[in-house]
Short mmCIF file of C-alpha atoms in Angstrom, two decimals:
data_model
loop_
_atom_site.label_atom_id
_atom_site.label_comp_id
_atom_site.label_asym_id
_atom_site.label_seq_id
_atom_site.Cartn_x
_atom_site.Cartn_y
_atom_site.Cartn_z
CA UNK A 1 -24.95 -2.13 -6.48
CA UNK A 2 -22.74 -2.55 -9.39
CA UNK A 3 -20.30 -0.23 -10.49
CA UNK A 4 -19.17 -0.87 -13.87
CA UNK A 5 -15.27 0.90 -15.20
CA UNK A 6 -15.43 3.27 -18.06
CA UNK A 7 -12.51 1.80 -19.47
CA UNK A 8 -13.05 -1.21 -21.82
CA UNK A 9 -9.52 -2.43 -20.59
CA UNK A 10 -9.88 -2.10 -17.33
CA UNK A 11 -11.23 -4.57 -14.28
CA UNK A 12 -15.12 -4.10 -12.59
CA UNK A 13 -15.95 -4.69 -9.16
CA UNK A 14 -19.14 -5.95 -8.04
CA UNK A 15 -19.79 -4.97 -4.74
CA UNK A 16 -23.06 -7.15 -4.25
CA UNK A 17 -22.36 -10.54 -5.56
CA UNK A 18 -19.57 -10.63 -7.91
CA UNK A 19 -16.98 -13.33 -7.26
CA UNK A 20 -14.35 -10.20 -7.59
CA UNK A 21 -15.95 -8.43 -5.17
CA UNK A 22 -15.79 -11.22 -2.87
CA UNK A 23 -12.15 -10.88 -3.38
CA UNK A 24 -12.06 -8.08 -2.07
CA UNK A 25 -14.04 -8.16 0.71
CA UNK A 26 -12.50 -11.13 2.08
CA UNK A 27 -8.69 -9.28 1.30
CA UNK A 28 -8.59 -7.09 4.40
CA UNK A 29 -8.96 -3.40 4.74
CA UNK A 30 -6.13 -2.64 3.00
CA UNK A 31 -7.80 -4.12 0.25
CA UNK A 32 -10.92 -2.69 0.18
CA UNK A 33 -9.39 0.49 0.58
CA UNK A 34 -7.02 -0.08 -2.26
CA UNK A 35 -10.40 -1.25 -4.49
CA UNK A 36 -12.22 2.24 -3.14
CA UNK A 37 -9.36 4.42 -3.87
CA UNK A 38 -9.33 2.94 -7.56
CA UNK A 39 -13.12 3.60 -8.09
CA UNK A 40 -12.58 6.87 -6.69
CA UNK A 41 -9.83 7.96 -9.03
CA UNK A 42 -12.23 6.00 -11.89
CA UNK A 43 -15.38 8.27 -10.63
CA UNK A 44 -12.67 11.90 -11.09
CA UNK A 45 -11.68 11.01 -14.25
CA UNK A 46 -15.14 10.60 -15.28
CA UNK A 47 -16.01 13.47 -14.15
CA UNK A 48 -12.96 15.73 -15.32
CA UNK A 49 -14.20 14.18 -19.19
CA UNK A 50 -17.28 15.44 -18.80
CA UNK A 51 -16.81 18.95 -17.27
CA UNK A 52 -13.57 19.56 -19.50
CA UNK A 53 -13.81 17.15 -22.69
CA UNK A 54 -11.88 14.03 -23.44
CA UNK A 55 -8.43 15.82 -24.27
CA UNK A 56 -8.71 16.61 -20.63
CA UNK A 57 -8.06 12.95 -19.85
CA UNK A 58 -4.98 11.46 -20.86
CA UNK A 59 -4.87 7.76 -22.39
CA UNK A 60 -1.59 7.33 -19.89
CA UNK A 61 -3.59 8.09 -17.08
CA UNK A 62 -6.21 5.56 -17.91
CA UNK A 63 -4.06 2.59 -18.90
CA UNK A 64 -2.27 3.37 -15.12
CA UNK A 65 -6.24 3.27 -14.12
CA UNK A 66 -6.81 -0.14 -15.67
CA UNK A 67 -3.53 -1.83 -14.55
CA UNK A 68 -4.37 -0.36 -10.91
CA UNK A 69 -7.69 -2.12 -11.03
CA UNK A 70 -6.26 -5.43 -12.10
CA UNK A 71 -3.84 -5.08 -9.08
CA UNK A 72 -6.51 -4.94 -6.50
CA UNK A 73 -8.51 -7.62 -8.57
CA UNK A 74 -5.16 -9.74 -7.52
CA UNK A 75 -4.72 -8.41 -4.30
CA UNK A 76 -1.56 -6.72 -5.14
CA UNK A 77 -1.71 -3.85 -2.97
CA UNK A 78 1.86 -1.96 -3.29
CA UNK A 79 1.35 -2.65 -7.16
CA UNK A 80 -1.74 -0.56 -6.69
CA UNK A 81 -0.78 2.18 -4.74
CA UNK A 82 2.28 2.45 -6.95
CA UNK A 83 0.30 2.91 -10.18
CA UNK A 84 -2.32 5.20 -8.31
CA UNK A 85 0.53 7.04 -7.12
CA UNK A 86 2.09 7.17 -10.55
CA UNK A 87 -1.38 8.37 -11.99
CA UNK A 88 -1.27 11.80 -10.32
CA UNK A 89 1.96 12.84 -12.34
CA UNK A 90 0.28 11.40 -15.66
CA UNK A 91 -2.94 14.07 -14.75
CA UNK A 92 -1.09 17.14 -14.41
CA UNK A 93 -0.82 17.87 -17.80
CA UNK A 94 -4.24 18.13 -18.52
CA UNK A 95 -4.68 20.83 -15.05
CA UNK A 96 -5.47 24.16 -15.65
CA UNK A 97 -3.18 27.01 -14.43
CA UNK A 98 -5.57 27.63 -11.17
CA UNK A 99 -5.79 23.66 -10.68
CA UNK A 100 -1.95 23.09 -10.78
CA UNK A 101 -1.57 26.30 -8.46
CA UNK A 102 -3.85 24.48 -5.84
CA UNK A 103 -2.25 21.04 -6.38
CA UNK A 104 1.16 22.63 -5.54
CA UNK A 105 -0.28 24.32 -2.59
CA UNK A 106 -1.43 21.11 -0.82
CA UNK A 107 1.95 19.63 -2.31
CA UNK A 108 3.57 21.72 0.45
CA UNK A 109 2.04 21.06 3.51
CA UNK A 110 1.97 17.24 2.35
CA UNK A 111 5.72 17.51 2.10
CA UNK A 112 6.42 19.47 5.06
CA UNK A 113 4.46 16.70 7.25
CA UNK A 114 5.88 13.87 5.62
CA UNK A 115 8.92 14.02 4.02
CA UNK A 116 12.23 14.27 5.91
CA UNK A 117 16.08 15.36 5.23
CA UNK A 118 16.74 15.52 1.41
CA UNK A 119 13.65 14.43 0.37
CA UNK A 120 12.03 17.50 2.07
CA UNK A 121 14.76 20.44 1.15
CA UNK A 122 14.19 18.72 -2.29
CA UNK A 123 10.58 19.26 -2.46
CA UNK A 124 10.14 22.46 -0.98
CA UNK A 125 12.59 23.91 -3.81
CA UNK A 126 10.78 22.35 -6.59
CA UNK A 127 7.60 23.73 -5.05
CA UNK A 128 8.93 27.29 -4.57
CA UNK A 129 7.84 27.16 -0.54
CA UNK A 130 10.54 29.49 0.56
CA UNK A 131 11.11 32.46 -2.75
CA UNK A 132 7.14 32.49 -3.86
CA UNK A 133 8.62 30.69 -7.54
CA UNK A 134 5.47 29.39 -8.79
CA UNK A 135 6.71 25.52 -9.94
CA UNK A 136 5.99 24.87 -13.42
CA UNK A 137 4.78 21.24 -14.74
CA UNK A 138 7.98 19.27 -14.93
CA UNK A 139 9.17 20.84 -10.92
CA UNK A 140 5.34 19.32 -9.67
CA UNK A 141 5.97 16.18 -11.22
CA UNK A 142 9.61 15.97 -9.77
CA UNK A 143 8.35 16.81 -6.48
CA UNK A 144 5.36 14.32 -6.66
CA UNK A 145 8.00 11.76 -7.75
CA UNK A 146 10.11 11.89 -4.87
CA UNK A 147 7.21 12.08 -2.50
CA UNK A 148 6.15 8.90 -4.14
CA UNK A 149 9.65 7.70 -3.26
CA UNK A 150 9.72 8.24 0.22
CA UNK A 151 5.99 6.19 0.09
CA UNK A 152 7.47 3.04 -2.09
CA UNK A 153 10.42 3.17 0.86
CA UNK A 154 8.03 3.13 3.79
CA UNK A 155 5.93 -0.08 2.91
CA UNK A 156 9.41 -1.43 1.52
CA UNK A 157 10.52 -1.32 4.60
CA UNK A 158 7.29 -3.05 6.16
CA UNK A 159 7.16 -5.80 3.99
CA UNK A 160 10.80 -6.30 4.94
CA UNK A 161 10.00 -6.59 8.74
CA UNK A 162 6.88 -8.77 8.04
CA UNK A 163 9.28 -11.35 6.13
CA UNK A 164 12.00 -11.15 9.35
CA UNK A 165 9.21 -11.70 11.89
CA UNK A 166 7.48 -14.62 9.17
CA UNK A 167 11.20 -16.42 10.35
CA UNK A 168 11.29 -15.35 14.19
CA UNK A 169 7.82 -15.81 15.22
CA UNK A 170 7.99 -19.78 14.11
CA UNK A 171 11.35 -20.01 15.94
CA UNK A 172 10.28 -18.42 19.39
CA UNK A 173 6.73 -20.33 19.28
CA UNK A 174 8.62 -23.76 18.82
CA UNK A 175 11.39 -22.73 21.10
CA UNK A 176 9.12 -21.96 23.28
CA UNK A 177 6.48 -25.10 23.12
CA UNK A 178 10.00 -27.16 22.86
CA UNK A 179 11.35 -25.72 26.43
CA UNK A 180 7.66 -26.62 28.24
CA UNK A 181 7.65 -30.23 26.91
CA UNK A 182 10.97 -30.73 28.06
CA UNK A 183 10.11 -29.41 30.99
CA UNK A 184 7.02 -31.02 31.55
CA UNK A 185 7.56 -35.04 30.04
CA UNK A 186 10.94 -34.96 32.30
CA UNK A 187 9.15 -33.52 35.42
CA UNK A 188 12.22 -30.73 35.78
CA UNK A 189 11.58 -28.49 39.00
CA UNK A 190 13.02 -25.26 38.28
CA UNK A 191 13.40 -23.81 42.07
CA UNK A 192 9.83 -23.60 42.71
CA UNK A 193 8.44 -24.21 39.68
CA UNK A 194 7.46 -27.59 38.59
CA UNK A 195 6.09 -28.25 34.86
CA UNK A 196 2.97 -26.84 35.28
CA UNK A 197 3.88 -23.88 37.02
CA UNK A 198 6.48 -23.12 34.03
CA UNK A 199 3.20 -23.23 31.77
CA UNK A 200 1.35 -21.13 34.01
CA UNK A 201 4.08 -18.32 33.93
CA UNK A 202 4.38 -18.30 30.43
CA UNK A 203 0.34 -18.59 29.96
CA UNK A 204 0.43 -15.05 32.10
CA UNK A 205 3.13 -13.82 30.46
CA UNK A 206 0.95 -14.12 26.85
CA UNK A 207 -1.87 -13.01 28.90
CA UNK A 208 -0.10 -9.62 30.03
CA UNK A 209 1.30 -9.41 25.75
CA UNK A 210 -2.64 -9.61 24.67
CA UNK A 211 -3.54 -7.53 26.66
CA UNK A 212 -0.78 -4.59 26.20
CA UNK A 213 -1.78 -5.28 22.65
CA UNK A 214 -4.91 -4.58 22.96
CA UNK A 215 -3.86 -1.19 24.98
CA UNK A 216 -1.85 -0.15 22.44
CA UNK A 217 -4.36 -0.35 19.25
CA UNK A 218 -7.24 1.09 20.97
CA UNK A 219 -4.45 3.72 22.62
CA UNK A 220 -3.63 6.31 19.77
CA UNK A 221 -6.58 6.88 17.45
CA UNK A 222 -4.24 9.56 15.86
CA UNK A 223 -1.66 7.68 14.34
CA UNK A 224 -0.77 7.50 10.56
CA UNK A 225 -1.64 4.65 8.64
CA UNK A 226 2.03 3.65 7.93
CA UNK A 227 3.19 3.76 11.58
CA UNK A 228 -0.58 1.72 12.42
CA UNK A 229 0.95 -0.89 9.30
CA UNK A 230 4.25 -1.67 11.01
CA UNK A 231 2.90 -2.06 14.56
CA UNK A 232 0.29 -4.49 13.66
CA UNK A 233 3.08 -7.56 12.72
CA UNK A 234 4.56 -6.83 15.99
CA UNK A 235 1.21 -6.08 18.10
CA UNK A 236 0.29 -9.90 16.53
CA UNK A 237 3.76 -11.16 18.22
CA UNK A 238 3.43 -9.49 21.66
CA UNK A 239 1.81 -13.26 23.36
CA UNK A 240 4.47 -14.54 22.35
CA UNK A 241 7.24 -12.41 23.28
CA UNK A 242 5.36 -11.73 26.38
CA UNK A 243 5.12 -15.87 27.25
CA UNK A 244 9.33 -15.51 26.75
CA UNK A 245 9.75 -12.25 28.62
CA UNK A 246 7.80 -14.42 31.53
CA UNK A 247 9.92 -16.83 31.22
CA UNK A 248 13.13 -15.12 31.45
CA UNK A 249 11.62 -12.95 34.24
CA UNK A 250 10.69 -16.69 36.03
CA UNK A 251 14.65 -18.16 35.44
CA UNK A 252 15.85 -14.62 36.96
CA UNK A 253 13.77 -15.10 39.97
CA UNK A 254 14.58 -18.75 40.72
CA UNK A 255 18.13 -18.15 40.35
CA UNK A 256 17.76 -15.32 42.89
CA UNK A 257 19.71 -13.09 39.87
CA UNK A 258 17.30 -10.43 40.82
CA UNK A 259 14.38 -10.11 43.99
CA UNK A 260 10.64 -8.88 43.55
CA UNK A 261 8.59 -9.15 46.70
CA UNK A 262 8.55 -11.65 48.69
CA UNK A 263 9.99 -14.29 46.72
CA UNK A 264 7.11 -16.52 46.77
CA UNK A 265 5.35 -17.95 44.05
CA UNK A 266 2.47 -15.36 44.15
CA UNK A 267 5.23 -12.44 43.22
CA UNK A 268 6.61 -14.71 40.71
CA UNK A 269 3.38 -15.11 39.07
CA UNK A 270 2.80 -11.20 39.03
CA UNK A 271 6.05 -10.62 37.85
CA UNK A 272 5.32 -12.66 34.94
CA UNK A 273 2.44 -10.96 33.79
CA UNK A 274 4.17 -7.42 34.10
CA UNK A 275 6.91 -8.80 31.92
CA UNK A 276 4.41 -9.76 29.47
CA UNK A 277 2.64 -6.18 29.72
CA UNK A 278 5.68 -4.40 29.94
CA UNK A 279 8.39 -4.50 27.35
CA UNK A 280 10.15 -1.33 29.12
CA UNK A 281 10.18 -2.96 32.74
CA UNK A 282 11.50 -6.19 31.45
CA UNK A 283 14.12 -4.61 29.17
CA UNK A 284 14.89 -2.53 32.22
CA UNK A 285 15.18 -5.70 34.41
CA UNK A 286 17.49 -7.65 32.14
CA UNK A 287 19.86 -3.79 31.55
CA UNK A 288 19.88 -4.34 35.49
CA UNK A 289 20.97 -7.01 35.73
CA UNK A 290 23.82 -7.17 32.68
CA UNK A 291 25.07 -4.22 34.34
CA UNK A 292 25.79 -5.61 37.74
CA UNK A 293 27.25 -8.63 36.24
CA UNK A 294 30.93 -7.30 35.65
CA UNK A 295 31.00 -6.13 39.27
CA UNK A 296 29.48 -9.24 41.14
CA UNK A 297 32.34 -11.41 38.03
#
């Protein structure tokens, strides 16, 4: 199927065999879903210029359009979102009184469930929520403005965690690796633990980080798509942090810092993989222990 733009200026996507639509199929979901939301909006406009003539259309809205779908053509998703975004305030010129009525109406609720502090007092009195003032055009476009704010900030915001954890991620993996090879070429016997059995906690300890991974993706099937985007860098990090947790967990053992079970190497071994599992019962082990340091000092 091929689904050619309207807009001379503007990007296609060929969703069978194109080397575009490749692209995007091979970009992610974010992606594709950036490339359907643009064909979308394409397939509205189309429609609004038939049903209401071409003055119902503005030329603004479809340069934003064509600049939208070069952005997902490069993969450049907050580009695209931002001039999709920006495209809604370039359209409400062109609604009709009943159309901008219902636009502010969902306006509202979107703004009640999403925005917070100023942003939110700010929209609802643009919108008129609280004094039934019906909003004229330039109070809408305010409103969808700083909603469009409060987006830009979110993924902001995610892009800055994903370029911290691009730096910590390498530095615990190779810390990590670096502390077994020692380990293992100079035959050091922690307590119990010889080389291999400081491998095997930290194997359990990724193996308990997979798998709360896994527990937590599959766990809340009702959670917004930005709160979905920044758990999924961190999700991808929990083997690793889990193999350190397990590790930390082991060194606390041996030193007999803290006691879980018996003491023998079975109990070590489980309390690996629960540190792994578990952020909140490690963090709780290690506030445990800092906390009984100043009176055992």
């Amino acid at each position: 199927m091929r689904i050619q733009t309207s807009d001379r200026n503007s990007s296609s996507y060929d969703y069978g065999y194109g080397q575009e639509s490749r692209g995007v199929l091979d970009g992610g979901a974010r992606l594709r879903r950036l490339a359907s939301a643009v064909e979308t909006r394409r397939a509205a406009l189309d429609e609004r210029r038939e049903l209401h003539g071409e003055a119902a259309v503005s030329a603004e809205s479809m340069r934003l359009l064509g600049k939208a779908s070069d952005a997902a053509r490069r993969a450049d998703l907050d580009g695209g979102w931002a001039l999709l975004l920006e495209m809604e305030r370039s359209e409400l010129p062109g609604y009709s009184e009943g159309e901008l009525a219902a636009r502010v109406v969902s306006l509202r609720n979107e703004a009640g469930e999403k925005l917070r502090g100023w942003r939110r007092a700010a929209a609802s009195e643009l919108l008129g929520a609280d004094d039934g003032h019906a909003p004229g055009l330039d109070e809408v476009q305010e409103a969808i403005r700083i909603r469009n704010e409060h987006f830009h900030n979110q993924y902001h915001k995610l892009e800055l965690l994903r370029e911290q954890l691009r730096i910590l991620a390498p530095i615990l993996v190779a810390a990590l690796v670096l502390f077994a090879a020692i380990v293992g070429i100079r035959g050091f016997v922690i307590g119990q633990l010889a080389g291999r059995d400081v491998v095997l906690v930290m194997l359990l300890g990724a193996l308990g980080g997979a798998l709360s991974g896994v527990r937590s993706l599959a766990g809340d099937k009702h959670r917004k798509i930005p709160a979905r985007l920044y758990d999924w860098p961190v999700t991808l990090m929990r083997p690793v942090v889990g193999a350190a947790a397990a590790l930390g967990v082991a060194l606390l053992l041996q030193a007999s810092v803290v006691q879980i079970g018996d003491g023998q190497l079975l109990a070590l071994l489980a309390a690996a993989f629960v540190a792994g599992f578990s952020e909140r019962w490690f963090l709780g082990l290690i506030e445990s222990v800092t906390a009984d340091a100043p009176a055992k000092a």
